[in-house]
Amino acid sequence: MKCRGRGLFLVFLLVLFFNSGLSAETGEFEVDQFISPDVCGDCHTDIYSQWENSMHNLSHRDPVYEAVSAFLLKGLSDKDEIAEAESCVKCHTPVGFVTGNPKKRSDDLNKVPDIAKQGIQCDYCHSAVSVEKMYNNGLQLSPGHGEDDPGIKRGPFDDSESDFHDSEFSELHTKADICGTCHDVKHVVFKTDLETTYQEWKKGPYNSRNPKKRITCQGCHMYQRPGVPATGSTERPANPGYASDDGPERDHIFTHYFVGGNGFIPGNFKDKEKTIMAEQRLKNAASISIDSKKIRKGKLKIKVTNSGAGHYLPTGLTDFRQMWLEVTVKDGKGKELYASGKLDKNGYVPEDAVIYNTIFGDGKGNPVVNISKAREVIKDKRIKPLKTVKETFKLPKGLKGDLIVKVRLLYRSAPQKLLDMVLGKGTISFPVITMTEAETKI
Ligand code: HEC
Ligand code: HEC
Ligand code: HEC
Ligand code: HEC
Ligand code: HEC
């Protein structure tokens, strides 16, 4: 019996060891080492109000994340799949994770310390000192010891002084790496690429040696402000001002709205400004053109260009995000002769639409919805930065008379089908945003 007990203990140790990809840094720090964003906000008023209700601030409370992550855990029995389904909190509740509560997704998310509920926050990012690996959040931290001894806050200035905290220039904060380590996500066991925003940027034209062409993540996302979409196809003017309520005027203050394509979640927390900013970002990301020369022979050609995103279009959670083409051909009287990509009565994108997304598989070529089961990528159809793709639509042959062709590139943060499944039919529906459109009369 004794021997068997020891054997079990060994198995237990081994399990701990092999799961260490998930739990290596959990509990590394004490929760009172971290300072609440509210305290930072006392002096950094503007930056705080930009960050408040951003996707980063909401990463733990985001109701779609909460529901999806709970859903993924249901009915799993394979330990590798469970390890993935438990891993979410490392990025979505990072202060909680490094202080040991929550350790895993199935812990009670309501019982985590209040500071952890504030998501990806000031003292987390500004305590970062290095990156251990460029995926699954490899940030290494050196926080202070709470408000009485705040320690060093690291950032872009080499001459910054504050009575409250020490300051230090940090090259890491000026590089895409600080973003990339969380914005590249791999399955913790199968190592399937689940999100590849950083890799896409790294291999793309914006990671150029030529300083005139080089744009980091910060160069677009931390230049954006209301009225300034700051994409690859729009101006990205500097934002002169003050980093703190008292301090010198600076040539550029990096903004902290962290807006991508999702304006709905911030909007749900009553932050309409970010809803508009997300639309401005999406509306300056792509362009389309119609080639209707062969339309009477039954062929319509459309070109789509990723003109504004620093990574693939779309990027991030692209098994989830939807970007697709809606095409209609009408006659002179407005009668519809052909349509593709129109939402059905449930609000679902039809199966045969031209859609830019990713589909994961179970290792045998069958699609899976639960990313915990993602053993392979079976489809990755997206548009690289500054690249153009061509699509051909087959129309009925012999179309006569006046024709009006209308094409829209549409975006939605999540499929209605999935939301209906996870949250119950009709509970949430993300708006469909027109990124760009084109029309031609023949
Ligand atoms: C390595 C860091 C990391 C881990 C681990 C991680 N995520 Fe995320 N998650 C992200 C990033 C980055 C985004 C934003 C990407 C985008 O906008 O497309 C995101 C976005 C999401 C969203 C979209 C939220 C919305 O409202 O649009 C959901 C849902 C989500 N994650 C679920 C999960 C679940 C479930 C897990 C665990 C199985 C998980 N994530 C693990 C980094 C991570
Ligand atoms: C996701 C990580 C992240 C979060 C969260 C974050 N920051 Fe920053 N912050 C940065 C980065 C990166 C820079 C520098 C960008 C560069 O140099 O390219 C920066 C710059 C700054 C600066 C220098 C002035 C400026 O904006 O250029 C201050 C001050 C600052 N942040 C304070 C805050 C405060 C206060 C909060 C919380 C309300 C916060 N940050 C949240 C990453 C973050
Ligand atoms: C009592 C006021 C005060 C509080 C509270 C405060 N700061 Fe600051 N902070 C300042 C001042 C002043 C500066 C200098 C601004 C400048 O140099 O332009 C500064 C600069 C910074 C910088 C730039 C450092 C660099 O070298 O680039 C960062 C990052 C920063 N603060 C983060 C934080 C974070 C995170 C918190 C909360 C944990 C915080 N601050 C709380 C006053 C404060
Ligand atoms: C600690 C991990 C982490 C770091 C570091 C991080 N992010 Fe994020 N980011 C996330 C997660 C998780 C989400 C999704 C949050 C949610 O579901 O609400 C997100 C969301 C975003 C979004 C909104 C996406 C959307 O769909 O609208 C943008 C934009 C973004 N991050 C940019 C950045 C930039 C730029 C940096 C670097 C300065 C950065 N992130 C650093 C984890 C991180
Ligand atoms: C040249 C400008 C530019 C650069 C550089 C850039 N982005 Fe973006 N980003 C955009 C635009 C435009 C969008 C909106 C279109 C979209 O959703 O892809 C966007 C969207 C996003 C989204 C939301 C994607 C979604 O649809 O859910 C995330 C997350 C993001 N960016 C993160 C990053 C990170 C991390 C980096 C650096 C590795 C980066 N971005 C570099 C312009 C840029």
XYZ file of C-alpha atoms and ligand atoms in Angstrom:
657
model
C 0.000 0.000 0.000
C 2.813 2.294 1.001
C 4.517 1.756 -2.286
C 1.333 2.449 -4.236
C 0.817 5.683 -2.295
C 4.284 6.797 -3.279
C 3.624 5.811 -6.896
C 0.526 7.957 -6.943
C 2.461 10.839 -5.433
C 5.038 10.498 -8.205
C 2.287 10.565 -10.823
C 0.924 13.655 -9.101
C 4.363 15.326 -9.286
C 4.703 14.381 -12.945
C 1.277 15.822 -13.716
C 2.299 19.017 -11.935
C 5.505 19.118 -13.941
C 3.840 18.601 -17.320
C 1.194 21.146 -16.528
C 3.858 23.660 -15.584
C 3.395 25.429 -18.918
C 0.204 26.660 -17.337
C 1.081 27.163 -13.698
C 4.777 28.115 -13.687
C 4.280 31.687 -12.557
C 1.006 31.483 -10.716
C 1.415 32.626 -7.139
C 4.835 34.117 -7.827
C 3.839 37.478 -6.298
C 1.663 38.751 -3.434
C -1.490 40.564 -4.407
C -0.683 43.627 -2.248
C 2.476 44.193 -4.300
C 0.276 45.534 -7.101
C -1.217 49.022 -7.078
C -4.770 49.612 -8.222
C -5.229 51.479 -11.512
C -7.426 53.928 -9.569
C -4.279 55.107 -7.746
C -2.352 55.562 -11.008
C -5.377 57.444 -12.303
C -5.028 60.078 -9.558
C -2.084 61.565 -11.463
C -2.388 60.009 -14.925
C -5.974 61.235 -15.432
C -6.130 61.204 -19.237
C -4.375 57.869 -19.671
C -6.640 56.325 -17.042
C -9.812 57.507 -18.728
C -8.604 56.171 -22.091
C -7.792 52.773 -20.604
C -11.006 52.578 -18.524
C -13.513 50.252 -20.295
C -10.925 49.334 -22.910
C -10.813 45.677 -23.932
C -7.726 45.430 -21.689
C -9.566 46.831 -18.670
C -12.487 44.483 -19.448
C -10.470 41.342 -20.247
C -11.663 39.597 -17.069
C -15.232 40.944 -16.997
C -15.956 40.729 -20.751
C -19.262 38.785 -20.754
C -18.477 37.066 -24.058
C -15.132 35.837 -22.746
C -16.794 34.693 -19.517
C -19.484 32.741 -21.351
C -17.210 31.255 -24.001
C -14.573 30.155 -21.507
C -17.216 28.508 -19.297
C -18.675 26.790 -22.352
C -15.310 25.392 -23.479
C -14.782 23.642 -20.138
C -18.028 21.700 -20.416
C -17.889 18.001 -21.209
C -14.096 17.688 -21.570
C -12.333 14.575 -20.303
C -8.995 14.601 -22.153
C -6.389 16.103 -19.795
C -4.604 17.979 -22.593
C -7.852 19.577 -23.665
C -8.677 20.499 -20.067
C -5.214 22.077 -19.649
C -6.001 24.415 -22.541
C -9.510 25.250 -21.337
C -8.050 26.156 -17.923
C -5.293 28.392 -19.328
C -7.350 31.495 -20.182
C -6.744 33.383 -16.934
C -3.036 33.797 -17.640
C -3.868 36.527 -20.155
C -7.416 37.524 -19.276
C -6.798 37.928 -15.495
C -3.026 38.420 -15.414
C -2.671 40.095 -11.989
C -4.885 37.391 -10.493
C -2.850 34.653 -12.157
C 0.586 35.834 -11.018
C -0.725 36.266 -7.460
C -2.307 32.814 -7.376
C -6.025 33.643 -7.580
C -7.359 32.484 -9.985
C -4.905 29.756 -10.862
C -7.163 28.333 -13.527
C -10.358 29.183 -15.378
C -12.568 26.835 -13.335
C -11.767 28.780 -10.126
C -14.643 31.034 -9.084
C -14.014 34.177 -11.127
C -16.212 36.251 -8.798
C -13.970 35.480 -5.843
C -10.730 36.852 -7.261
C -9.295 39.963 -5.539
C -10.860 43.226 -6.756
C -7.626 44.409 -8.347
C -7.486 41.272 -10.524
C -10.949 42.076 -11.910
C -9.428 45.186 -13.494
C -7.921 43.020 -16.243
C -4.778 44.014 -18.090
C -3.845 47.083 -16.124
C -1.301 49.852 -15.500
C 0.849 48.198 -12.868
C 0.924 44.904 -14.750
C 2.287 46.330 -17.998
C 4.504 48.935 -16.342
C 6.160 46.355 -14.057
C 7.182 44.223 -17.041
C 10.946 43.848 -17.444
C 11.465 41.174 -20.085
C 9.830 38.488 -22.193
C 10.616 34.841 -21.545
C 8.840 33.499 -24.644
C 7.010 35.203 -27.458
C 3.636 33.486 -26.961
C 1.160 32.579 -24.205
C 2.140 35.615 -22.131
C 5.817 35.244 -21.387
C 6.086 38.601 -19.593
C 8.474 38.658 -16.635
C 7.587 41.192 -13.957
C 9.325 43.147 -11.254
C 6.528 44.902 -9.350
C 7.075 47.087 -6.276
C 5.509 46.529 -2.867
C 2.228 48.374 -2.962
C 1.495 52.057 -2.478
C 4.016 52.557 0.361
C 6.860 51.323 -1.811
C 5.666 51.453 -5.434
C 9.033 50.528 -6.970
C 10.003 51.341 -10.544
C 7.451 52.090 -13.275
C 8.958 51.425 -16.677
C 8.102 53.358 -19.805
C 9.314 55.251 -22.877
C 11.024 58.233 -21.155
C 14.615 58.420 -19.942
C 14.132 61.657 -17.986
C 10.886 61.034 -16.200
C 10.466 61.980 -12.545
C 7.643 61.397 -10.103
C 7.428 61.908 -6.324
C 5.391 58.751 -6.042
C 7.337 56.126 -7.943
C 10.742 55.639 -9.503
C 10.799 55.704 -13.297
C 13.028 53.966 -15.788
C 13.387 53.875 -19.558
C 12.459 50.447 -20.876
C 13.241 49.414 -24.418
C 10.729 46.580 -24.099
C 7.885 49.086 -23.821
C 8.849 50.676 -27.121
C 8.822 47.324 -28.946
C 6.046 45.167 -30.419
C 7.257 42.352 -28.147
C 5.397 43.664 -25.097
C 2.144 43.222 -27.027
C 3.161 40.184 -29.040
C 3.752 37.812 -26.156
C 0.011 37.865 -25.345
C -1.178 38.417 -28.897
C 0.347 35.117 -30.055
C -1.579 32.256 -28.513
C -0.676 28.583 -28.864
C -2.549 25.572 -27.520
C -0.702 24.781 -24.265
C -0.197 21.094 -25.171
C -0.756 20.627 -28.913
C 1.039 23.911 -29.720
C -1.494 24.687 -32.484
C -1.361 28.370 -33.414
C -4.623 29.807 -32.069
C -3.798 33.508 -32.499
C -0.833 34.807 -34.494
C -1.131 38.606 -34.596
C 2.483 39.154 -33.568
C 3.911 36.608 -36.071
C 1.791 38.152 -38.830
C 3.184 41.586 -38.004
C 6.747 40.284 -37.593
C 6.812 38.689 -41.050
C 4.997 41.620 -42.636
C 5.980 44.913 -44.263
C 5.493 47.093 -41.166
C 8.336 45.296 -39.377
C 10.721 47.069 -41.726
C 14.317 48.067 -41.065
C 13.575 51.340 -42.791
C 12.463 53.673 -39.979
C 10.144 55.501 -42.387
C 8.182 52.326 -43.109
C 8.423 50.696 -39.713
C 5.267 50.780 -37.590
C 5.025 48.818 -34.343
C 1.757 47.806 -32.680
C 2.025 50.969 -30.600
C 2.564 53.002 -33.801
C -1.048 52.356 -34.821
C -2.885 51.312 -31.665
C -1.295 53.837 -29.290
C -1.658 56.743 -31.723
C -5.374 56.238 -32.180
C -7.699 58.752 -30.548
C -11.189 60.029 -31.412
C -11.091 61.346 -34.991
C -7.618 59.880 -35.624
C -8.029 56.228 -36.738
C -4.225 55.849 -37.024
C -4.142 52.883 -39.389
C -1.723 51.954 -42.173
C -3.824 53.896 -44.686
C -4.386 57.051 -42.625
C -2.171 59.679 -41.007
C -0.775 58.914 -37.607
C 0.078 62.350 -36.275
C 1.890 62.737 -32.949
C -0.190 63.457 -29.877
C 1.628 66.177 -27.932
C 0.628 66.699 -24.302
C 1.255 65.613 -20.736
C 1.884 62.109 -19.440
C 0.766 63.112 -15.960
C -1.191 65.959 -14.391
C 2.126 67.506 -13.432
C 5.184 66.927 -15.557
C 6.717 68.434 -18.684
C 4.941 68.790 -22.021
C 5.980 65.972 -24.354
C 6.086 65.685 -28.173
C 4.004 62.519 -28.110
C 1.902 60.809 -25.489
C 1.017 57.194 -26.357
C -2.745 56.762 -26.063
C -4.234 53.876 -24.064
C -7.642 53.175 -25.669
C -6.435 49.797 -27.046
C -9.169 49.692 -29.652
C -9.320 46.922 -32.272
C -12.411 45.695 -34.099
C -14.565 45.217 -31.018
C -16.582 48.301 -30.149
C -19.542 46.364 -28.819
C -18.089 45.186 -25.505
C -16.813 48.660 -24.447
C -20.172 50.048 -25.648
C -21.975 47.626 -23.367
C -20.067 49.185 -20.489
C -21.453 52.527 -21.676
C -18.258 53.641 -23.408
C -19.707 54.798 -26.745
C -16.502 56.634 -27.638
C -14.687 53.317 -28.110
C -17.593 51.930 -30.141
C -17.073 54.760 -32.606
C -13.297 54.383 -32.509
C -13.541 50.663 -33.376
C -15.723 51.546 -36.370
C -13.229 54.191 -37.472
C -10.464 51.589 -37.254
C -12.429 49.023 -39.288
C -13.489 51.578 -41.889
C -9.849 52.432 -42.546
C -8.514 48.906 -42.800
C -9.441 47.685 -46.289
C -10.390 48.650 -49.816
C -12.279 46.787 -52.559
C -12.677 47.081 -56.308
C -15.061 45.485 -58.802
C -14.061 44.108 -62.202
C -17.317 43.575 -64.118
C -15.862 43.083 -67.634
C -17.043 39.463 -67.823
C -20.290 39.910 -65.972
C -22.486 39.032 -68.939
C -20.524 35.795 -69.272
C -21.366 34.976 -65.666
C -18.166 36.077 -63.956
C -17.705 38.867 -61.421
C -14.256 39.574 -60.060
C -13.582 41.420 -56.830
C -10.308 42.522 -55.324
C -9.901 43.060 -51.589
C -6.835 44.836 -50.173
C -5.633 44.943 -46.587
C -4.638 48.591 -46.719
C -4.682 49.531 -43.050
C -3.986 46.632 -40.690
C -0.466 45.842 -39.504
C -1.281 42.122 -39.457
C -3.585 39.792 -41.357
C -7.124 40.938 -41.893
C -8.835 39.887 -39.773
C -6.456 38.955 -36.948
C -6.547 37.593 -33.415
C -9.364 35.213 -32.648
C -10.110 34.468 -36.271
C -12.034 31.243 -35.703
C -14.477 33.657 -34.085
C -14.254 36.977 -35.924
C -16.163 37.182 -39.205
C -15.130 39.233 -42.221
C -16.974 38.411 -45.450
C -18.139 39.715 -48.811
C -21.752 40.523 -49.511
C -22.493 40.794 -53.236
C -25.761 41.724 -54.912
C -26.618 42.187 -58.584
C -29.859 43.988 -59.413
C -31.529 44.949 -62.654
C -32.478 48.513 -63.577
C -35.772 48.215 -61.676
C -34.075 47.092 -58.474
C -35.004 43.409 -58.788
C -32.373 41.159 -57.258
C -30.827 38.790 -59.798
C -28.012 37.394 -57.671
C -26.880 37.557 -54.060
C -24.039 36.101 -51.995
C -23.134 36.545 -48.335
C -26.473 37.955 -47.187
C -27.355 37.099 -43.583
C -30.135 34.515 -43.301
C -33.222 34.988 -41.136
C -31.317 33.849 -38.003
C -28.619 36.414 -38.637
C -26.141 33.706 -39.683
C -23.603 34.090 -42.494
C -24.523 31.491 -45.164
C -22.185 28.507 -45.555
C -21.234 29.384 -49.129
C -20.225 33.015 -48.435
C -16.685 34.188 -49.191
C -15.422 34.551 -45.643
C -11.956 35.340 -44.299
C -11.349 33.263 -41.192
C -9.645 30.288 -39.578
C -11.050 26.841 -38.877
C -9.417 24.406 -36.449
C -9.548 20.651 -36.736
C -9.447 17.600 -34.455
C -6.308 16.140 -36.045
C -8.329 14.067 -38.516
C -9.599 16.883 -40.674
C -12.918 17.411 -38.864
C -13.688 20.982 -37.812
C -13.911 21.745 -34.069
C -15.545 24.720 -32.377
C -13.890 24.164 -28.991
C -10.310 25.477 -29.255
C -9.272 23.090 -26.477
C -9.608 20.345 -29.109
C -7.674 22.243 -31.799
C -4.989 19.833 -32.983
C -4.557 21.436 -36.415
C -5.478 24.392 -38.590
C -7.633 23.210 -41.484
C -8.430 26.571 -43.037
C -6.665 29.908 -42.852
C -8.026 32.303 -45.440
C -7.099 35.861 -44.503
C -5.372 38.827 -46.137
C -1.753 39.706 -45.397
C -0.784 43.327 -44.692
C -0.719 45.468 -47.868
C -1.671 42.440 -49.978
C -4.627 42.022 -52.326
C -6.702 38.898 -52.895
C -8.969 38.187 -55.865
C -12.348 36.504 -55.610
C -14.479 35.280 -58.520
C -18.240 34.978 -58.167
C -20.207 32.779 -60.565
C -23.350 34.569 -61.698
C -26.166 33.294 -63.890
C -25.008 33.526 -67.524
C -26.556 35.900 -70.056
C -27.627 38.705 -67.708
C -29.171 41.432 -69.885
C -30.114 45.087 -69.587
C -28.942 47.508 -66.896
C -27.141 45.891 -64.015
C -26.190 47.333 -60.633
C -23.486 45.503 -58.749
C -22.978 46.278 -55.087
C -20.257 44.778 -52.912
C -19.757 45.277 -49.190
C -16.925 44.012 -46.993
C -18.575 43.238 -43.673
C -17.187 42.585 -40.196
C -18.660 41.123 -37.047
C -16.780 40.313 -33.844
C -18.526 36.957 -33.330
C -20.805 34.571 -35.243
C -24.453 34.751 -34.202
C -24.638 30.957 -34.348
C -21.933 30.618 -31.692
C -23.422 33.329 -29.466
C -26.824 31.627 -29.686
C -25.237 28.329 -28.705
C -23.179 29.723 -25.825
C -25.473 32.393 -24.395
C -28.923 31.315 -25.577
C -30.704 32.376 -28.731
C -30.893 36.120 -29.276
C -29.220 37.084 -25.941
C -26.412 39.063 -27.582
C -25.921 40.042 -31.172
C -22.857 41.850 -32.348
C -23.497 44.573 -34.920
C -22.402 44.070 -38.517
C -20.022 46.852 -39.569
C -19.524 47.831 -43.207
C -15.756 48.159 -43.532
C -15.924 49.393 -47.114
C -18.247 49.144 -50.135
C -18.246 49.619 -53.895
C -20.960 49.927 -56.519
C -20.949 49.909 -60.278
C -23.615 50.296 -62.949
C -23.358 48.411 -66.207
C -1.782 34.114 -24.477
C -2.864 34.990 -24.065
C -4.284 34.477 -24.127
C -4.785 33.310 -23.578
C -4.035 32.233 -22.807
C -6.202 33.326 -23.871
N -6.545 34.444 -24.558
Fe -8.435 35.011 -25.125
N -7.695 36.629 -26.018
C -6.354 36.975 -26.090
C -6.195 38.109 -26.955
C -4.881 38.771 -27.292
C -7.485 38.457 -27.405
C -7.867 39.589 -28.384
C -7.783 39.073 -29.797
C -8.744 39.691 -30.755
O -9.283 40.740 -30.473
O -9.020 39.093 -31.816
C -8.407 37.514 -26.790
C -9.783 37.550 -26.979
C -10.646 36.588 -26.524
C -12.084 36.556 -26.755
C -12.880 37.595 -27.511
C -13.581 38.500 -26.579
C -14.508 39.461 -27.259
O -15.415 39.975 -26.587
O -14.355 39.739 -28.435
C -12.571 35.421 -26.194
C -14.017 34.941 -26.192
C -11.447 34.738 -25.597
N -10.301 35.460 -25.807
C -11.537 33.528 -24.943
C -10.444 32.862 -24.397
C -10.565 31.582 -23.762
C -11.844 30.810 -23.582
C -9.303 31.227 -23.363
C -8.867 29.956 -22.680
C -9.257 28.734 -23.322
C -8.413 32.300 -23.755
N -9.143 33.281 -24.376
C -7.058 32.293 -23.508
C -5.308 36.366 -25.426
C -5.400 35.179 -24.744
C -1.043 46.592 -22.346
C -0.011 47.219 -21.569
C -0.279 48.586 -20.985
C -1.276 48.949 -20.115
C -2.418 48.101 -19.606
C -1.012 50.314 -19.733
N 0.089 50.780 -20.395
Fe 0.929 52.605 -20.185
N 2.182 52.232 -21.755
C 2.331 50.991 -22.336
C 3.349 51.085 -23.354
C 3.807 49.924 -24.226
C 3.815 52.432 -23.369
C 4.911 53.041 -24.252
C 4.646 52.900 -25.747
C 5.885 53.121 -26.600
O 6.858 53.718 -26.148
O 5.880 52.690 -27.764
C 3.065 53.123 -22.319
C 3.256 54.465 -21.944
C 2.788 54.992 -20.742
C 3.203 56.251 -20.152
C 4.174 57.242 -20.736
C 3.393 58.360 -21.408
C 2.729 57.917 -22.679
O 1.510 57.566 -22.623
O 3.385 57.891 -23.717
C 2.515 56.401 -18.973
C 2.602 57.543 -17.992
C 1.660 55.239 -18.832
N 1.843 54.410 -19.917
C 0.784 55.045 -17.780
C -0.209 54.047 -17.772
C -1.320 54.038 -16.861
C -1.580 55.051 -15.769
C -2.073 52.946 -17.174
C -3.386 52.480 -16.578
C -4.473 53.443 -16.575
C -1.374 52.254 -18.256
N -0.271 52.974 -18.609
C -1.775 51.035 -18.823
C 1.654 49.841 -22.020
C 0.564 49.763 -21.169
C 1.445 61.096 -7.359
C 1.308 61.096 -8.805
C 1.548 59.789 -9.560
C 0.985 58.558 -9.339
C 0.003 58.159 -8.251
C 1.496 57.691 -10.377
N 2.344 58.379 -11.207
Fe 3.288 57.667 -12.820
N 4.220 59.428 -13.117
C 3.941 60.584 -12.402
C 4.715 61.682 -12.954
C 4.710 63.125 -12.467
C 5.451 61.146 -14.029
C 6.423 61.872 -14.950
C 5.741 62.326 -16.217
C 6.725 62.765 -17.283
O 7.917 62.536 -17.136
O 6.277 63.294 -18.315
C 5.111 59.744 -14.099
C 5.622 58.855 -15.070
C 5.167 57.571 -15.251
C 5.616 56.678 -16.296
C 6.677 56.969 -17.336
C 7.977 56.338 -16.900
C 9.073 56.400 -17.943
O 10.259 56.461 -17.548
O 8.781 56.392 -19.135
C 4.935 55.522 -16.143
C 5.068 54.269 -16.996
C 4.075 55.659 -14.992
N 4.236 56.921 -14.483
C 3.218 54.678 -14.552
C 2.479 54.789 -13.371
C 1.711 53.689 -12.830
C 1.600 52.314 -13.441
C 1.116 54.169 -11.689
C 0.235 53.400 -10.721
C 0.849 52.189 -10.178
C 1.539 55.547 -11.520
N 2.364 55.878 -12.558
C 1.150 56.360 -10.483
C 3.108 60.698 -11.316
C 2.391 59.665 -10.751
C -1.274 40.404 -20.625
C -1.585 40.095 -21.998
C -1.714 41.230 -22.992
C -0.782 42.206 -23.315
C 0.592 42.417 -22.690
C -1.361 42.983 -24.366
N -2.614 42.513 -24.674
Fe -3.947 43.346 -25.972
N -5.404 42.060 -25.354
C -5.218 41.013 -24.487
C -6.485 40.323 -24.264
C -6.701 39.117 -23.365
C -7.463 41.019 -25.026
C -8.968 40.689 -25.146
C -9.682 41.200 -23.936
C -11.155 40.919 -23.885
O -11.615 39.832 -24.167
O -11.897 41.851 -23.478
C -6.732 42.107 -25.694
C -7.331 43.021 -26.550
C -6.630 43.966 -27.301
C -7.217 44.822 -28.300
C -8.699 44.909 -28.643
C -9.062 43.838 -29.635
C -10.447 43.931 -30.200
O -10.992 42.890 -30.594
O -11.013 45.012 -30.293
C -6.200 45.560 -28.860
C -6.301 46.571 -29.964
C -4.980 45.181 -28.176
N -5.279 44.212 -27.241
C -3.724 45.711 -28.465
C -2.593 45.509 -27.661
C -1.366 46.266 -27.786
C -1.102 47.334 -28.813
C -0.527 45.820 -26.804
C 0.877 46.283 -26.497
C 1.051 47.688 -26.117
C -1.227 44.770 -26.071
N -2.475 44.614 -26.630
C -0.708 44.054 -24.988
C -4.011 40.638 -23.892
C -2.860 41.433 -23.872
C -0.427 49.645 -39.614
C -1.333 49.777 -38.479
C -1.403 48.631 -37.504
C -0.367 47.985 -36.874
C 1.127 48.204 -37.035
C -0.977 47.012 -35.971
N -2.342 47.064 -36.086
Fe -3.695 45.974 -35.039
N -5.224 46.740 -36.154
C -5.088 47.684 -37.144
C -6.366 47.856 -37.807
C -6.658 48.786 -38.954
C -7.286 46.986 -37.178
C -8.775 46.796 -37.508
C -8.976 45.686 -38.495
C -8.910 44.341 -37.861
O -9.738 44.058 -36.987
O -8.007 43.549 -38.199
C -6.527 46.303 -36.143
C -7.071 45.342 -35.293
C -6.376 44.733 -34.253
C -6.965 43.813 -33.318
C -8.415 43.361 -33.297
C -8.622 42.258 -34.279
C -10.020 41.750 -34.329
O -10.673 41.913 -35.373
O -10.479 41.176 -33.366
C -5.959 43.416 -32.459
C -6.080 42.443 -31.321
C -4.739 44.090 -32.876
N -5.033 44.879 -33.970
C -3.500 43.963 -32.259
C -2.294 44.398 -32.824
C -0.980 44.001 -32.353
C -0.710 43.117 -31.175
C -0.062 44.591 -33.192
C 1.437 44.421 -33.209
C 1.942 43.041 -33.280
C -0.805 45.384 -34.150
N -2.150 45.223 -33.900
C -0.256 46.168 -35.167
C -3.931 48.355 -37.462
C -2.649 48.022 -37.020
